[in-house]
Coordinates of C-alpha atoms and ligand atoms in Angstrom, one line a residue:
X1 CA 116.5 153.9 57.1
X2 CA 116.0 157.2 55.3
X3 CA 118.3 157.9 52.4
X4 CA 121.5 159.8 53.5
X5 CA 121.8 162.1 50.7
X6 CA 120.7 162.6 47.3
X7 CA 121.8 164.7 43.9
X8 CA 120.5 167.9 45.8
X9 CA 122.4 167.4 48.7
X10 CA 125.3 169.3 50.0
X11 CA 127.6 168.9 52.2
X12 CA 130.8 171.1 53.5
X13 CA 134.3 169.6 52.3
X14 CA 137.5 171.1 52.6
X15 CA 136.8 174.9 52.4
X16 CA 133.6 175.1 50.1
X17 CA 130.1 173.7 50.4
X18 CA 129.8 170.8 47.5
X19 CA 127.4 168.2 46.4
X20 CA 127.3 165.1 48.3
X21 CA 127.1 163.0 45.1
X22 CA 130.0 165.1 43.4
X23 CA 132.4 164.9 46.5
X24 CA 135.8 163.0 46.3
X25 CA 138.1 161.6 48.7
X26 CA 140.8 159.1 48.4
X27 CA 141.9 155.4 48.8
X28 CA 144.8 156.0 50.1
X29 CA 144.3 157.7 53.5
X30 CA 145.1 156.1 57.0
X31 CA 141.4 156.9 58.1
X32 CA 140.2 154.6 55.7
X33 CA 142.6 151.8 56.2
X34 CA 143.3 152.2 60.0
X35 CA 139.7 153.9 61.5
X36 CA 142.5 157.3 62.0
X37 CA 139.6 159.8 62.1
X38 CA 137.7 162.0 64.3
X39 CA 133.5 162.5 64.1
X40 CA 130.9 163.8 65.8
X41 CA 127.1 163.1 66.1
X42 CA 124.9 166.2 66.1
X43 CA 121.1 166.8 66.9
X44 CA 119.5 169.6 65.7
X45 CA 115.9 170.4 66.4
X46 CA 113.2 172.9 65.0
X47 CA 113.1 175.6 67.8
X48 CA 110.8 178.9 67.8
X49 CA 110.6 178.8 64.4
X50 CA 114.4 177.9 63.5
X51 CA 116.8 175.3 63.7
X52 CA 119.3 174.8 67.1
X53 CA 121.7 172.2 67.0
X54 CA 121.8 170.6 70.7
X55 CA 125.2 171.6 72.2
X56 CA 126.9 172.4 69.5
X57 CA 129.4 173.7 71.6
X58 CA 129.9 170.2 74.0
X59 CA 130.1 168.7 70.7
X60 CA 132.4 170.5 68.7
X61 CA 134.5 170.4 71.5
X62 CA 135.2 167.2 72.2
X63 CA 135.6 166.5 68.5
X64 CA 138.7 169.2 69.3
X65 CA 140.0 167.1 72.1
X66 CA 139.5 163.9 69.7
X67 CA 141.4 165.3 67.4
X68 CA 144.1 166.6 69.9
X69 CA 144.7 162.9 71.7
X70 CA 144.8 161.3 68.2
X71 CA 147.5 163.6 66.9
X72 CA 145.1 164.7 64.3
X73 CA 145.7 168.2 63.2
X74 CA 142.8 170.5 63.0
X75 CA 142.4 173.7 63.4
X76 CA 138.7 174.6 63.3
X77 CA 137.6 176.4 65.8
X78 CA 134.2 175.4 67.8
X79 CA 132.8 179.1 66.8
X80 CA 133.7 178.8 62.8
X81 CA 132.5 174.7 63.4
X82 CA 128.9 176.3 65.0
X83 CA 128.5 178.8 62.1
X84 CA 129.3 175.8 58.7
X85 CA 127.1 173.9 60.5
X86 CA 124.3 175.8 60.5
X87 CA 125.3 177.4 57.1
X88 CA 125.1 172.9 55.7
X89 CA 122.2 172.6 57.6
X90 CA 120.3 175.8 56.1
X91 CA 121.6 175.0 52.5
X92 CA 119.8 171.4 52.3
X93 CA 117.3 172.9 54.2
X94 CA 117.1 170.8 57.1
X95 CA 115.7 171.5 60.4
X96 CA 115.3 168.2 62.3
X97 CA 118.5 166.5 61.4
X98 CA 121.6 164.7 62.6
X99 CA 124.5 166.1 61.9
X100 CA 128.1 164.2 60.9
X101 CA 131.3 165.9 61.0
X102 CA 134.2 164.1 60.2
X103 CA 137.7 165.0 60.1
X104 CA 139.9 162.8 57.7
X105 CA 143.5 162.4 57.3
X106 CA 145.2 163.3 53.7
X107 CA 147.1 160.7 51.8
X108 CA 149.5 158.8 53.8
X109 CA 149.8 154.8 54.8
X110 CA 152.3 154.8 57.4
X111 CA 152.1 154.6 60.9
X112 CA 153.3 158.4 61.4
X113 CA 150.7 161.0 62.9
X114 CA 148.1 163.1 61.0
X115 CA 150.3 165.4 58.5
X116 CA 146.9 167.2 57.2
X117 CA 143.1 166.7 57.9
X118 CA 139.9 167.4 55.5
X119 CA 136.5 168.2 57.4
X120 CA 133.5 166.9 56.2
X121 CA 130.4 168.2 57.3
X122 CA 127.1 165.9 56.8
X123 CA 123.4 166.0 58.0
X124 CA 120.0 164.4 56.7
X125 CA 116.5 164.4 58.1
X126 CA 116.1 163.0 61.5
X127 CA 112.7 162.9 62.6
X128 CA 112.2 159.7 64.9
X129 CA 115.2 158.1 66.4
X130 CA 117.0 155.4 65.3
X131 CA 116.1 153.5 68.6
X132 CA 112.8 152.0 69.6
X133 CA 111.3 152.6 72.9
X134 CA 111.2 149.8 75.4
X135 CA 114.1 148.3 74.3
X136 CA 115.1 144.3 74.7
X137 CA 119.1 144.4 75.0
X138 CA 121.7 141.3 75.2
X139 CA 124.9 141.5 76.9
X140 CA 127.5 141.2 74.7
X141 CA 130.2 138.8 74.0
X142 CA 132.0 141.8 73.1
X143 CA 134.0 143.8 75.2
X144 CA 135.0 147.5 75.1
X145 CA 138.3 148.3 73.9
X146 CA 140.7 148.3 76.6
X147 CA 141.1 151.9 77.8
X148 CA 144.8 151.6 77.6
X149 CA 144.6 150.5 74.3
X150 CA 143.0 153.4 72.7
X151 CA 142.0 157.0 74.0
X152 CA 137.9 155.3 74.8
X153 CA 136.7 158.8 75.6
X154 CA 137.6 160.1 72.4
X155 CA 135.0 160.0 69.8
X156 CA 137.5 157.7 67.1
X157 CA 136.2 156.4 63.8
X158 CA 138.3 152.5 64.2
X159 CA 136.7 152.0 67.8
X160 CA 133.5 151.6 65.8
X161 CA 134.5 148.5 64.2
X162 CA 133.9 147.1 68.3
X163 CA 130.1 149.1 68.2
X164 CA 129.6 147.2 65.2
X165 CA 130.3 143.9 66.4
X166 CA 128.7 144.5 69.4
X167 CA 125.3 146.0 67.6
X168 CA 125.1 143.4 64.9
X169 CA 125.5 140.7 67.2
X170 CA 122.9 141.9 69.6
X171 CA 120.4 142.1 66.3
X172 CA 121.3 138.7 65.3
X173 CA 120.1 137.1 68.2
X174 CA 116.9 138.7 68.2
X175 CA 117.5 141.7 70.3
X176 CA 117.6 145.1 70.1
X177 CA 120.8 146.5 71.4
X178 CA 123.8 145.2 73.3
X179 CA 124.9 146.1 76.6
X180 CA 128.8 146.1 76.3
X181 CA 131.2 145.4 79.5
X182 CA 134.2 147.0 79.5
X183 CA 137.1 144.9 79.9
X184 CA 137.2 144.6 83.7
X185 CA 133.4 142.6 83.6
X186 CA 131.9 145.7 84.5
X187 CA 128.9 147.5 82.4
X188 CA 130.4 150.0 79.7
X189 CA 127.7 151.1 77.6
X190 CA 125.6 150.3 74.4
X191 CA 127.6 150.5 71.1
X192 CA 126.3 153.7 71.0
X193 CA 124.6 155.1 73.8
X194 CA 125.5 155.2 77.6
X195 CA 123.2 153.6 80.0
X196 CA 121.3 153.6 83.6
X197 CA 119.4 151.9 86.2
X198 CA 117.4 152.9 88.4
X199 CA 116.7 150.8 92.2
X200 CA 115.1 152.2 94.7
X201 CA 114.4 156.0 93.6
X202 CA 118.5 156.4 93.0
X203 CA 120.2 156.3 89.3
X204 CA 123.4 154.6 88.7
X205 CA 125.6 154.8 85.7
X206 CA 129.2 153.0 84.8
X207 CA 131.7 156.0 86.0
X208 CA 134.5 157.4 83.0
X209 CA 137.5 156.0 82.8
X210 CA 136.2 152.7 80.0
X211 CA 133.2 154.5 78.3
X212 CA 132.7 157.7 76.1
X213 CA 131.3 160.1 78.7
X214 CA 128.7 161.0 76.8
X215 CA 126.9 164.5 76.3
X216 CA 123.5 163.6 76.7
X217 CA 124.9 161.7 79.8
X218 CA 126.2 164.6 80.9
X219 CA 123.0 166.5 80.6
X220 CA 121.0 163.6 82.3
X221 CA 123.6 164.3 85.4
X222 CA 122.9 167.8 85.2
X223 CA 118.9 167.6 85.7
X224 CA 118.9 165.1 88.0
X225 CA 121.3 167.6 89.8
X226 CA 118.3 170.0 89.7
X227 CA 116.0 168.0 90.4
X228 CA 117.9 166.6 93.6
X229 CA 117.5 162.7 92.1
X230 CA 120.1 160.7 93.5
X231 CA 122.9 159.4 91.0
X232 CA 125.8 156.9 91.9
X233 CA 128.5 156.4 88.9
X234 CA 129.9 153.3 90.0
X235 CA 131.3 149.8 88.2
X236 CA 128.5 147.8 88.3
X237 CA 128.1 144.1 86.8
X238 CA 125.0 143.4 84.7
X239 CA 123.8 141.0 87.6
X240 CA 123.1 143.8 89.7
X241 CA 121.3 145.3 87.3
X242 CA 119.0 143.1 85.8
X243 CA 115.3 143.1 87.1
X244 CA 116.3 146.4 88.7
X245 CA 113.2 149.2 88.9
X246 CA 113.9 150.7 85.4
X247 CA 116.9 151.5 83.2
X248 CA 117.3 153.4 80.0
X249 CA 120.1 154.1 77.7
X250 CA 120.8 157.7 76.5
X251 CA 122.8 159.4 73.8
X252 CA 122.6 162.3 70.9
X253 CA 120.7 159.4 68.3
X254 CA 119.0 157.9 71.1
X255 CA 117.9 160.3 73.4
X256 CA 116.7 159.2 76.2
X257 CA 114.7 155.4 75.5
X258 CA 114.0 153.4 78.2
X259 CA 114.8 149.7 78.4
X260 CA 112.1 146.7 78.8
X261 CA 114.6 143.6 79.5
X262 CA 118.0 142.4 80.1
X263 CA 118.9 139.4 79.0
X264 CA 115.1 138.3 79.5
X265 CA 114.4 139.9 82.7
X266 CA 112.5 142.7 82.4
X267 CA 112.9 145.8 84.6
X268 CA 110.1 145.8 86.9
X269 CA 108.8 149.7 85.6
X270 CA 108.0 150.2 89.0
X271 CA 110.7 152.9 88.8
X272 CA 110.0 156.0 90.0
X273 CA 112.6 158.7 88.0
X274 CA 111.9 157.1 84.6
Ligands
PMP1 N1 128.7 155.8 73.9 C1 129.0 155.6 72.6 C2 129.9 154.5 72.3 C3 128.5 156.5 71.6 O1 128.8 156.2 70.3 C4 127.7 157.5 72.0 C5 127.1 158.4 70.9 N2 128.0 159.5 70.6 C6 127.4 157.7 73.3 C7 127.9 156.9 74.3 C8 126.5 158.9 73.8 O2 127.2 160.1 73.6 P1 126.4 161.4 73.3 O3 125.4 161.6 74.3 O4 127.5 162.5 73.4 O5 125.8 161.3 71.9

């Protein structure tokens, strides 16, 4: 894994661009202690010559609406989040990066809503995914959090600590991702990444309602819309899809990577859309 930052690097904090190395925050913030805080996960891409951050706009966005349902203030707005992005990603001088906005909450340890938030904005170099291709994933023991537990379409630091249960344990066993049901026994997504199958020329993914609809997701929809290619968002349990045609995950750090076994039975790659 490439190093996140170094003495050069700068980041945006709070109303001025500052070193990463140099930048402060507090222990005694309920985004620490509780997970209360809002991110985002950003490509951006060398295009024509320059740098274009993959829909910026979808992204900034829903970091909004996270912010909104978690009773987070913030008052960004996507425009003025578009332009310090570029302006981070120009001073470190990065072109193919990911980018990392985070919006933490100011000193307080109750349970009381966000008083005031700090936006960090991050990126490094991002040249070659952090996912293999033809990947071998696990189902999980883990499930997703219950989606009337927490807001699950909302991009929220805490519901990590699930992704990282779910990731870790995946890796342990020798695998390279989980697939994670949601709590109804039906297939969620990856711990970071949403996911489809393909069986007999028509895609189908796990509907909203238990997953983080996903941007890339969203864009898959959209060019299979295009193309005319069937797609069926439906529960689904992981027995009807394993040793289906093909599936593949997709997401802003995955892209699109296709997928060579569940639970030990591979997809038969006889798949015609992938
Ligand atoms: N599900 C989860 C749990 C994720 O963390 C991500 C990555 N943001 C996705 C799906 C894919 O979403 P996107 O395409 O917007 O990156």
């Amino acid at each position: 894994m490439a190093a996140y930052y170094n003495e050069n690097t700068i980041i945006y904090f709070n109303g001025e661009f500052v070193k990463a190395a140099e930048a402060k925050t507090d222990l005694y913030s309920q985004s620490l202690h509780y997970g209360y805080a809002v991110f985002e996960g950003i490509r951006s891409y060398p295009v024509n010559g320059g740098t274009k951050m993959f829909k910026g706009k979808e992204h900034y966005d829903r970091l909004r609406r996270s912010a909104e349902v978690t009773r987070i203030p913030f008052t960004y707005t996507t425009e003025q989040l578009i332009e310090l992005t570029y302006e981070t990603l120009r001073r470190n001088n990065l072109t193919d990066a990911y980018v990392r906005p985070i919006v933490l909450c100011s000193p307080n340890m109750s349970l009381s809503k966000g008083r005031e938030s700090y936006l960090a904005i991050e990126c490094w170099e991002w040249t070659n995914g952090y996912m293999s291709n033809q990947m071998k994933i696990i189902t999980s023991s883990y499930r997703r959090p219950n989606a009337d537990a927490f807001h699950v379409d909302a991009k929220v630091s805490g519901h990590y600590v699930n992704s990282i249960l779910a990731c870790q344990e995946a890796k342990d066993k020798g695998y390279d991702e989980a697939l994670v049901l949601d709590c109804n026994g039906f297939v969620a997504e990856s711990s970071g990444a949403n996911i489809f199958y393909e069986e007999n020329g028509v895609l189908y993914t796990a509907p909203k309602g238990h997953i983080l609809p996903g941007i890339t997701r969203a864009t898959v929809l959209e060019i299979c819309g295009e193309l005319n290619i069937p797609v069926i968002e439906k529960f689904f349990t992981p027995d009807e899809m394993r040793g289906a045609d093909a599936g593949f995950f997709c997401g802003t750090a995955a892209e699109v990577v296709a997928l060579s076994s569940l639970d030990d039975v591979p997809f038969k790659k006889t798949g015609k859309i992938h």
